[in-house]
CSV table of C-alpha atoms and ligand atoms in Angstrom, one decimal:
chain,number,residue,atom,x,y,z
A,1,UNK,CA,-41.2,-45.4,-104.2
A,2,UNK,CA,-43.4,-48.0,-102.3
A,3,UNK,CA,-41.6,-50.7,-103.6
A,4,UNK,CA,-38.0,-50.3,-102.2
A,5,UNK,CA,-37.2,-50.2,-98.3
A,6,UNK,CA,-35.3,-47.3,-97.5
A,7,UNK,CA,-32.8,-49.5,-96.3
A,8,UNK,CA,-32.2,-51.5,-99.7
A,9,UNK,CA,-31.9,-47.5,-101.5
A,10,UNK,CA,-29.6,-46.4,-99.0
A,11,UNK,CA,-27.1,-49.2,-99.3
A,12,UNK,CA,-27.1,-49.1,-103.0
A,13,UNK,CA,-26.6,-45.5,-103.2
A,14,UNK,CA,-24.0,-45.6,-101.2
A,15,UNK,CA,-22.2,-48.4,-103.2
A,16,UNK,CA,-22.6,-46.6,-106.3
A,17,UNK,CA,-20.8,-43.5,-105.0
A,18,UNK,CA,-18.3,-46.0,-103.7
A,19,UNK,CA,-17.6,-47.3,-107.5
A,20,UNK,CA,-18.1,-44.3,-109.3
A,21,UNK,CA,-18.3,-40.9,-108.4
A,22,UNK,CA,-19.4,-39.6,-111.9
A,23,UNK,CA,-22.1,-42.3,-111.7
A,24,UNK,CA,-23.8,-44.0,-115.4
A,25,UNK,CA,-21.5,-41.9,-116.8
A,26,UNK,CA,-22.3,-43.0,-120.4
A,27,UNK,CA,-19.6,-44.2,-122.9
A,28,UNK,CA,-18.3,-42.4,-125.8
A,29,UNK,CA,-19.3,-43.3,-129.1
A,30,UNK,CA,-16.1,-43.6,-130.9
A,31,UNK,CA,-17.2,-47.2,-132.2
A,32,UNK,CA,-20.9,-47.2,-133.4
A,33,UNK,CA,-22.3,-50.9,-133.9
A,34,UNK,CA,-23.7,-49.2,-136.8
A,35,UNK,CA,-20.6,-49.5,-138.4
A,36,UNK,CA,-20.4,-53.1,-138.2
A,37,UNK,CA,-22.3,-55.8,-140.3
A,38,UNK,CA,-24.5,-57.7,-138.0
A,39,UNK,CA,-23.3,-61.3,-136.9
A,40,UNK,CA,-23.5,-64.3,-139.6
A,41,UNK,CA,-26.4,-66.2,-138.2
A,42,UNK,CA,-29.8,-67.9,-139.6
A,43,UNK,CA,-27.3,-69.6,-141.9
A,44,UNK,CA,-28.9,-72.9,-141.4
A,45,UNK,CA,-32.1,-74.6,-138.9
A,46,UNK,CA,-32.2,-77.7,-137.6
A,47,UNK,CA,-35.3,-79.0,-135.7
A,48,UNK,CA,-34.9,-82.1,-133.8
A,49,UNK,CA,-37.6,-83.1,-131.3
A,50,UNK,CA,-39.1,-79.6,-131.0
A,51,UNK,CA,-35.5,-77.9,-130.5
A,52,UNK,CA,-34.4,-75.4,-133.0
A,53,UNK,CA,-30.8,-75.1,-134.0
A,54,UNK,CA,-29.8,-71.8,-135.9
A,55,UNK,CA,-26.3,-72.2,-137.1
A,56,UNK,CA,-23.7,-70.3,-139.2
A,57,UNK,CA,-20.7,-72.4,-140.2
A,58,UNK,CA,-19.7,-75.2,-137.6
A,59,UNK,CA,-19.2,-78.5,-139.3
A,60,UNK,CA,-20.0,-80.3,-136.5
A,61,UNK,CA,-23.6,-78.9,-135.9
A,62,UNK,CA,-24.3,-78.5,-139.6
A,63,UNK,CA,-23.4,-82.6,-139.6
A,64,UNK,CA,-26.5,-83.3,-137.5
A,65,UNK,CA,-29.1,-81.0,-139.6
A,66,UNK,CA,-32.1,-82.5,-140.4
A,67,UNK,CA,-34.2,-79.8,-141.9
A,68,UNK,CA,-33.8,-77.1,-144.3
A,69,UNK,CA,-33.0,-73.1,-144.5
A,70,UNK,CA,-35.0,-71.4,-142.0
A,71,UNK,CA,-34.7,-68.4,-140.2
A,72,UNK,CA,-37.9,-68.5,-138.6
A,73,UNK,CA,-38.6,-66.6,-135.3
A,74,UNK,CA,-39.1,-68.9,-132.0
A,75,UNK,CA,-42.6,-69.5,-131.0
A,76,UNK,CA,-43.3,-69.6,-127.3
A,77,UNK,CA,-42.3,-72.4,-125.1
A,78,UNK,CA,-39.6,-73.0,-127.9
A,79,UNK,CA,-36.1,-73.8,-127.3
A,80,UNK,CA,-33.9,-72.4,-130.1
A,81,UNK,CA,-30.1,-72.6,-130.5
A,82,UNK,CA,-27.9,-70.3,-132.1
A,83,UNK,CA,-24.5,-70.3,-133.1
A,84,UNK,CA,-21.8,-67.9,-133.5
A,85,UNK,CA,-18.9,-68.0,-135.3
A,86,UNK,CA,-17.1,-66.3,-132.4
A,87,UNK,CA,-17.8,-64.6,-129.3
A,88,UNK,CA,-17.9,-61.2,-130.7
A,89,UNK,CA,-20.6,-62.2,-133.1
A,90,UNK,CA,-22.7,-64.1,-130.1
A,91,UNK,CA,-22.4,-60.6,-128.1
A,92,UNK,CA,-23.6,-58.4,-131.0
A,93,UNK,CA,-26.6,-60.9,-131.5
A,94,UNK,CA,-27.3,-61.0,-127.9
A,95,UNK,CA,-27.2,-57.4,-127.4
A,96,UNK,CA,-29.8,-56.8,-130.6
A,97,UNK,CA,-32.0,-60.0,-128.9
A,98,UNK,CA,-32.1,-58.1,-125.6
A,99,UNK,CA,-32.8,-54.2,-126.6
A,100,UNK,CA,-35.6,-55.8,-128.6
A,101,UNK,CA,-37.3,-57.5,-126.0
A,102,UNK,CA,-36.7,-54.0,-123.4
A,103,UNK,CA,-38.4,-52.6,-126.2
A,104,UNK,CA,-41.7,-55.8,-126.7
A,105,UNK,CA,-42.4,-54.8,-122.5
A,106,UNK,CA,-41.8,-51.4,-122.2
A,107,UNK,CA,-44.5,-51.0,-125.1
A,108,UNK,CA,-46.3,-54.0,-123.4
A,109,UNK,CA,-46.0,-53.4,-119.6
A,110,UNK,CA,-44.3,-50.2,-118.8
A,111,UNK,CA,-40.8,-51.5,-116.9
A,112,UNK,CA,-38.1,-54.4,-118.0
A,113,UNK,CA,-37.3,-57.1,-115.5
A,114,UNK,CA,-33.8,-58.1,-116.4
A,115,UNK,CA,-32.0,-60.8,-114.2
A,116,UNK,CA,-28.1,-61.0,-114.8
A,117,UNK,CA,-25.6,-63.7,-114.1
A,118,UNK,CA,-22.2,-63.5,-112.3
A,119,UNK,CA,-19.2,-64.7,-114.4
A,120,UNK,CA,-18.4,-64.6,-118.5
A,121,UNK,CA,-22.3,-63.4,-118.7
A,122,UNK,CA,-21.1,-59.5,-118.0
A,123,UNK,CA,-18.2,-59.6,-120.6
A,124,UNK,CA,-20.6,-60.5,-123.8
A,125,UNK,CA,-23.3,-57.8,-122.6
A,126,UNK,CA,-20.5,-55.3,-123.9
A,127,UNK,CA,-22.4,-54.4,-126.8
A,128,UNK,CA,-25.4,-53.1,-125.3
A,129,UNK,CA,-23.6,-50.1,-124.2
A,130,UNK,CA,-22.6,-48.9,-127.7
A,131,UNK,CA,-24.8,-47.1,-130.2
A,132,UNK,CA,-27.2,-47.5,-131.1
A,133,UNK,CA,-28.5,-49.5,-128.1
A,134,UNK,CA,-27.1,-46.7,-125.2
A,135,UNK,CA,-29.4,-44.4,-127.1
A,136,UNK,CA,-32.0,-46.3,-128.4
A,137,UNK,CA,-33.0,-48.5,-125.0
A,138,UNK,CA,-35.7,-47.3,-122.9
A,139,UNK,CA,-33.2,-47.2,-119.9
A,140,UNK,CA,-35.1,-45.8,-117.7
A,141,UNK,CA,-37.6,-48.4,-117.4
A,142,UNK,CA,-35.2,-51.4,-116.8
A,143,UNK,CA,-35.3,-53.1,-113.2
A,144,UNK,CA,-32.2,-55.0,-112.9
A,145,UNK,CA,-31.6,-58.3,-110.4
A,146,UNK,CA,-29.3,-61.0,-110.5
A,147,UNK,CA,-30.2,-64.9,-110.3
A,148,UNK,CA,-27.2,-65.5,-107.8
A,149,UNK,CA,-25.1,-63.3,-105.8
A,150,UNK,CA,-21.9,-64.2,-103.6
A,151,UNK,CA,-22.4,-63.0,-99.5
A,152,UNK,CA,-19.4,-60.8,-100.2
A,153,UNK,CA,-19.3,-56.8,-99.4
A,154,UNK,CA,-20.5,-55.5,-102.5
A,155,UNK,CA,-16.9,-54.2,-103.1
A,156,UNK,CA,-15.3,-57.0,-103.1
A,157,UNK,CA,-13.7,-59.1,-106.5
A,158,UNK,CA,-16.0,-61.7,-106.3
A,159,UNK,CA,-19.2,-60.1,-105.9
A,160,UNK,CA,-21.8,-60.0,-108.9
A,161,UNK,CA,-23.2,-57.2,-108.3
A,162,UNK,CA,-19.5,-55.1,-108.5
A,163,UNK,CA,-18.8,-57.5,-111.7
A,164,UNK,CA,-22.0,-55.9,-113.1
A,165,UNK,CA,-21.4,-52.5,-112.1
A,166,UNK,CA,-17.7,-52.1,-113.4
A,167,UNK,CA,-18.4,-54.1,-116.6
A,168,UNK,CA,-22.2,-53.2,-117.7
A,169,UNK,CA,-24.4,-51.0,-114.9
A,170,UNK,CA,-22.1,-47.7,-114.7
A,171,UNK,CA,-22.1,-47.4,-118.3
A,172,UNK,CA,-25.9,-47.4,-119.5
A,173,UNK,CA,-28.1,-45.1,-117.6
A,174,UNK,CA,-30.2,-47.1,-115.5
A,175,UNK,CA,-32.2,-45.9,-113.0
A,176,UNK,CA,-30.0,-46.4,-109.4
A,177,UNK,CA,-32.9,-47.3,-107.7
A,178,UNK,CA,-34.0,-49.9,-110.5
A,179,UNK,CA,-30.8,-51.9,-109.1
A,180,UNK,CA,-31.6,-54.8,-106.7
A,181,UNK,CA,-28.7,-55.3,-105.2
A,182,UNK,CA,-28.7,-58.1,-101.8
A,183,UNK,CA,-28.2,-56.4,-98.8
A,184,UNK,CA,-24.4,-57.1,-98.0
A,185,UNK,CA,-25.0,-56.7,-94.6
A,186,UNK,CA,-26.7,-60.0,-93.7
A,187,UNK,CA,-25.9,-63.6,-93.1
A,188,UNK,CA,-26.4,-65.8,-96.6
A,189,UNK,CA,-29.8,-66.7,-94.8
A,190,UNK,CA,-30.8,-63.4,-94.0
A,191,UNK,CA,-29.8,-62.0,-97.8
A,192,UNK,CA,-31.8,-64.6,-99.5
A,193,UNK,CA,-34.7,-64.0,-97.4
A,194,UNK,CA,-34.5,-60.2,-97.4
A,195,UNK,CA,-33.9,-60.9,-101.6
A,196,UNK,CA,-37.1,-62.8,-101.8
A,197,UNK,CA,-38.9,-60.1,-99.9
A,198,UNK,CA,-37.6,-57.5,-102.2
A,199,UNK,CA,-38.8,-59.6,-105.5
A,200,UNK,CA,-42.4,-59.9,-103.7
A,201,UNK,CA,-42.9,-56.3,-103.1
A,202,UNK,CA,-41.8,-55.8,-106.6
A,203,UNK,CA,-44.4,-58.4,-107.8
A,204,UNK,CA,-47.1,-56.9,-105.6
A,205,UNK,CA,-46.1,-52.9,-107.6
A,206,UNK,CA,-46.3,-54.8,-110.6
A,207,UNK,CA,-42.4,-54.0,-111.9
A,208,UNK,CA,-42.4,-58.0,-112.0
A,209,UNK,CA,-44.8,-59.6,-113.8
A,210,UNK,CA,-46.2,-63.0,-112.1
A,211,UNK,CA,-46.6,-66.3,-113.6
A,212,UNK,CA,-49.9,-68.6,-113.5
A,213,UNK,CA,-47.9,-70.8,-110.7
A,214,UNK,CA,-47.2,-67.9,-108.4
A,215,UNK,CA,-43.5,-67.4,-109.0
A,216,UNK,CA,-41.9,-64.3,-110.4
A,217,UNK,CA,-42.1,-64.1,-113.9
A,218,UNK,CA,-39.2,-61.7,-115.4
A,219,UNK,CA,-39.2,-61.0,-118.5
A,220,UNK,CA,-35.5,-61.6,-119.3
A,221,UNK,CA,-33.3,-64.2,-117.5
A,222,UNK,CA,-29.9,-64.0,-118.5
A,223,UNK,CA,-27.8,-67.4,-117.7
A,224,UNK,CA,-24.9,-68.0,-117.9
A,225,UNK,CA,-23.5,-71.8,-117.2
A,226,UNK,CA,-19.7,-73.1,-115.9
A,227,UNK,CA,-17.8,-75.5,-117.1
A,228,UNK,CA,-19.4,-78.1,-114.6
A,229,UNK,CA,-23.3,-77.5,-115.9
A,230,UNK,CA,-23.9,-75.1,-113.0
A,231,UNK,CA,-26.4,-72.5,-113.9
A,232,UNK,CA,-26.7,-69.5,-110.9
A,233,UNK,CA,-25.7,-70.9,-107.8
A,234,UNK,CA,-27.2,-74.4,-108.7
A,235,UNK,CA,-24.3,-77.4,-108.5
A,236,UNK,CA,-24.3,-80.9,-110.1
A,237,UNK,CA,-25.5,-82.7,-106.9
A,238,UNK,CA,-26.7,-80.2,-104.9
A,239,UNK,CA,-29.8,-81.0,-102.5
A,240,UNK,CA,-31.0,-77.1,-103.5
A,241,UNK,CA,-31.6,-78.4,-107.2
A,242,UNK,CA,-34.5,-79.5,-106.4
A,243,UNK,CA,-35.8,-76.6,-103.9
A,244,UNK,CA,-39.4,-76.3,-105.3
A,245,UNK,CA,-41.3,-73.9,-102.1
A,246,UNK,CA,-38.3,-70.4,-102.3
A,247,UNK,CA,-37.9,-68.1,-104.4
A,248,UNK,CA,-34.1,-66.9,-103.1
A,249,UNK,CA,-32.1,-70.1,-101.5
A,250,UNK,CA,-28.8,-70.1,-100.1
A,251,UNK,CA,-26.0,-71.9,-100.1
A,252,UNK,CA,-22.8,-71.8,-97.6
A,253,UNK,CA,-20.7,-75.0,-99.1
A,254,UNK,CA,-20.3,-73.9,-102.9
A,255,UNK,CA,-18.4,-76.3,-104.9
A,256,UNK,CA,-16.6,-72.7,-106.6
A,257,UNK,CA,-15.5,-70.4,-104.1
A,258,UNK,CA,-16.6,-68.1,-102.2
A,259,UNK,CA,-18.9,-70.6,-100.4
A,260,UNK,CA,-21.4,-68.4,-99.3
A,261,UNK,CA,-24.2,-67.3,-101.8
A,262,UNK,CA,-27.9,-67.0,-102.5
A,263,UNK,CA,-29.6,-67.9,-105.6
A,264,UNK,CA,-32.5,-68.0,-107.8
A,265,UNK,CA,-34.4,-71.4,-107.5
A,266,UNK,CA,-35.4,-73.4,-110.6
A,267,UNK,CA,-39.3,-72.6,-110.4
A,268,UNK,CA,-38.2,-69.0,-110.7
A,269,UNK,CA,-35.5,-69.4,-113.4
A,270,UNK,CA,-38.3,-71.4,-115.1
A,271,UNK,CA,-41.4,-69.2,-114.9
A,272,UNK,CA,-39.7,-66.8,-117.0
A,273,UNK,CA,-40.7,-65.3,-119.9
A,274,UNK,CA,-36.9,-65.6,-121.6
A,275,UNK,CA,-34.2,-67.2,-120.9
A,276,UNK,CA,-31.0,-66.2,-122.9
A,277,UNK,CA,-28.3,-69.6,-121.8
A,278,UNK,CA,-25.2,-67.8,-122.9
A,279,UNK,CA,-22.1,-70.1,-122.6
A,280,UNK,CA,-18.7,-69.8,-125.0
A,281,UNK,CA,-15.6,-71.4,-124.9
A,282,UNK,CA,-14.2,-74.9,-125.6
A,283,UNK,CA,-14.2,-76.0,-122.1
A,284,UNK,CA,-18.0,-75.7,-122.0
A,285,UNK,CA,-18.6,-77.8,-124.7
A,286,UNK,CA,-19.2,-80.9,-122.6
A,287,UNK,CA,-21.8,-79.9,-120.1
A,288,UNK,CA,-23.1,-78.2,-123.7
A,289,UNK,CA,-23.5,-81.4,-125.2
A,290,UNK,CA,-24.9,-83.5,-122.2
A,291,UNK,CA,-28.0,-80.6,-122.6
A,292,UNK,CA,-28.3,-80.3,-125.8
A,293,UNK,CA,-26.9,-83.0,-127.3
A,294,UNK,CA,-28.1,-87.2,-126.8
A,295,UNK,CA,-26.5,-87.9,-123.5
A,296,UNK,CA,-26.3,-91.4,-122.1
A,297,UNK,CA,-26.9,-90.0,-118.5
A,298,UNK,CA,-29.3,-87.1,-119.0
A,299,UNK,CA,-30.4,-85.1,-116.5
A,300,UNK,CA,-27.9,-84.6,-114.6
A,301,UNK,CA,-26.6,-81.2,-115.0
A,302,UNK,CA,-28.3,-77.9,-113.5
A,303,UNK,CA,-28.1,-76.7,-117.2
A,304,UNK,CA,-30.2,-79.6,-118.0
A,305,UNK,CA,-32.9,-78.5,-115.7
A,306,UNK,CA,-33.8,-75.3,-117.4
A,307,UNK,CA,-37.1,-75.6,-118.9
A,308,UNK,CA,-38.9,-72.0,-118.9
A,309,UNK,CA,-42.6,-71.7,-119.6
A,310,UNK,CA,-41.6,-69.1,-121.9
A,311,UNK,CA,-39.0,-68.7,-124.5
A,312,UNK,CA,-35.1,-70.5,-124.0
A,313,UNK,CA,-32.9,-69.1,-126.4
A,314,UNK,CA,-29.0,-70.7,-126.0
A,315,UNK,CA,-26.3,-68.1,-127.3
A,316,UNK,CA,-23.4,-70.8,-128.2
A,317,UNK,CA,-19.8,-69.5,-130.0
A,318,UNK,CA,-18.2,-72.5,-131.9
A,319,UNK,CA,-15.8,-73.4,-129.4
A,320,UNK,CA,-19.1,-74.5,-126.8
A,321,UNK,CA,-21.4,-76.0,-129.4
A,322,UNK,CA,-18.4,-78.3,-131.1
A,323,UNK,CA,-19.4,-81.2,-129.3
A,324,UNK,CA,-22.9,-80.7,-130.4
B,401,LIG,O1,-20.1,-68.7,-110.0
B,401,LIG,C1,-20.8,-68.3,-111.0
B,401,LIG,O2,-20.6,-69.0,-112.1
B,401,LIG,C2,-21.5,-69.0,-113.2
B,401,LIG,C3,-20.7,-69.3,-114.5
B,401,LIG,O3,-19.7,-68.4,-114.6
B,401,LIG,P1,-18.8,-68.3,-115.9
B,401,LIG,O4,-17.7,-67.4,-115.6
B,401,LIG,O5,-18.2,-69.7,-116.2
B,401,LIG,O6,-19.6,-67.9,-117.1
B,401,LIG,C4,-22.3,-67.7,-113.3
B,401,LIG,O7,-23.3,-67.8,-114.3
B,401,LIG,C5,-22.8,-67.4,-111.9
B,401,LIG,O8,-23.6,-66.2,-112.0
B,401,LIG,C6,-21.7,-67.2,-111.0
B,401,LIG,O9,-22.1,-66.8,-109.7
């Protein structure tokens, strides 16, 4: 295929034999989703200042409501907020969200541009490769990248790409050479730059849509954010927060080890067409609230800093939104 260098193929075959010889071999089905009641959600709205909260039961976010029972789908350029009970709810709502926007641009364009996260992301994708989504998803037309990738061997513990493969990739069918691994070979500069090249080709076949400003528009970013407000490679401080020219930037002093990465810049997190901002846990709750809630020193998180032209939908679990 025009769009992948022979070079970019050949290294990702030959880390997907190194991970799993059966390769995409696809899970059993011993516990259908089908079987479960979806997620309690859409249990209240709240709309402050064009923001839409969707809540279940948290006391602390129902405190703040200022509008009634809603339910009402997002329009574009939207930020909405849900909240989940507990992680295992947020997964299940986040797997239905995503399988129904593969489905909105395979009808639409053909392919599904998909951009993971590193970290907790891969955990609370989990139910994306039970039924009925590992049947029901158009696999074959996904195109999977990540927003930021450590310049580690693609076999080693901390790499993203082997986080993804282990915990999500091998388990849904998706097309090998839909997977845009970085080149592990190269130098942090060299990886972001061959990165960016490999995003351009795909934006010149098409696979990637392109947005009015001339970034990459995917269609589905998913973010995760740490504890400190950093969202892909993108620190609290960091000079390459406001990197406004690349695409793929790199780093070599990261705040969380290892120090070497490359990441997504903002104008291409933000020319998306959704973002999912998936973040759960108690110890997120602050950098949660300094986005989301009235900080007395906003802007200065990375979180804070994600503003897509297209849809932002936040995936919260009580334990992140109960400072909201
Ligand atoms: O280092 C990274 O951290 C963030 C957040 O990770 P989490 O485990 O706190 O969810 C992650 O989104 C990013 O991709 C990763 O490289």
């Amino acid at each position: 295929m025009p769009h992948k260098s022979p070079l970019r193929m050949a290294s990702l075959s030959s880390s997907l034999r190194s991970f799993s010889p059966g390769r995409h071999l696809l899970l059993s089905r011993a516990s259908p989703l089908s079987s479960r009641s979806p997620p309690k959600r859409l249990a209240f709205s709240i709309d402050f200042g064009g923001l839409s909260l969707i809540g279940t039961r948290s006391r602390n976010v129902g405190s703040r409501a200022k509008s009634s029972m809603a339910g009402t789908a997002t329009e574009s350029g939207e930020k909405k907020v849900e909240v989940f009970d507990t992680e295992e709810d947020l997964a299940v709502s986040l797997a239905k969200y995503t399988a129904d926007l593969s489905a909105k641009f395979v009808e639409k364009r053909g392919a599904f541009s998909v951009v993971l996260s590193g970290g907790s992301l891969i955990k609370s994708l989990r139910k994306l490769v039970e039924a009925p989504y590992i049947d029901s998803v158009d696999w074959s037309k996904w195109h999977v990248l990540w927003v930021d990738e450590r310049v580690v061997p693609k076999d080693h513990d901390d790499s993203n790409y082997k986080l993804a493969y282990n915990g999500f990739l091998s388990q849904v069918p998706v097309l090998p050479g839909n997977v845009y691994a970085i080149n592990d070979a190269l130098s942090a500069e060299g990886a972001a730059d061959d990165y960016e090249t490999c995003i351009k080709h795909l934006v010149k076949s098409n696979i990637v849509a392109s947005s009015e400003s001339g970034f990459p528009k995917f269609d589905l970013m998913l973010l995760g954010m740490g504890p400190d407000g950093h969202v892909a490679s993108l620190f609290p401080g960091h000079p390459l927060v406001h990197e406004n020219k690349k695409w793929v930037a790199f780093i070599k002093e990261s705040p969380k080890p290892p120090p070497e990465r490359i990441t997504f810049t903002f104008p291409v997190i933000n020319a998306s067409a959704h973002i999912a901002l998936v973040v759960a846990g108690a110890g997120k709750a602050g950098a949660v609230h300094a986005a989301l809630g009235k900080s007395n020193s906003p802007g200065q998180l990375p979180v804070e800093m994600v503003s897509p032209e297209g849809e932002l939908t936040w995936f919260l679990d009580k334990g992140a939104a109960s400072k909201l």
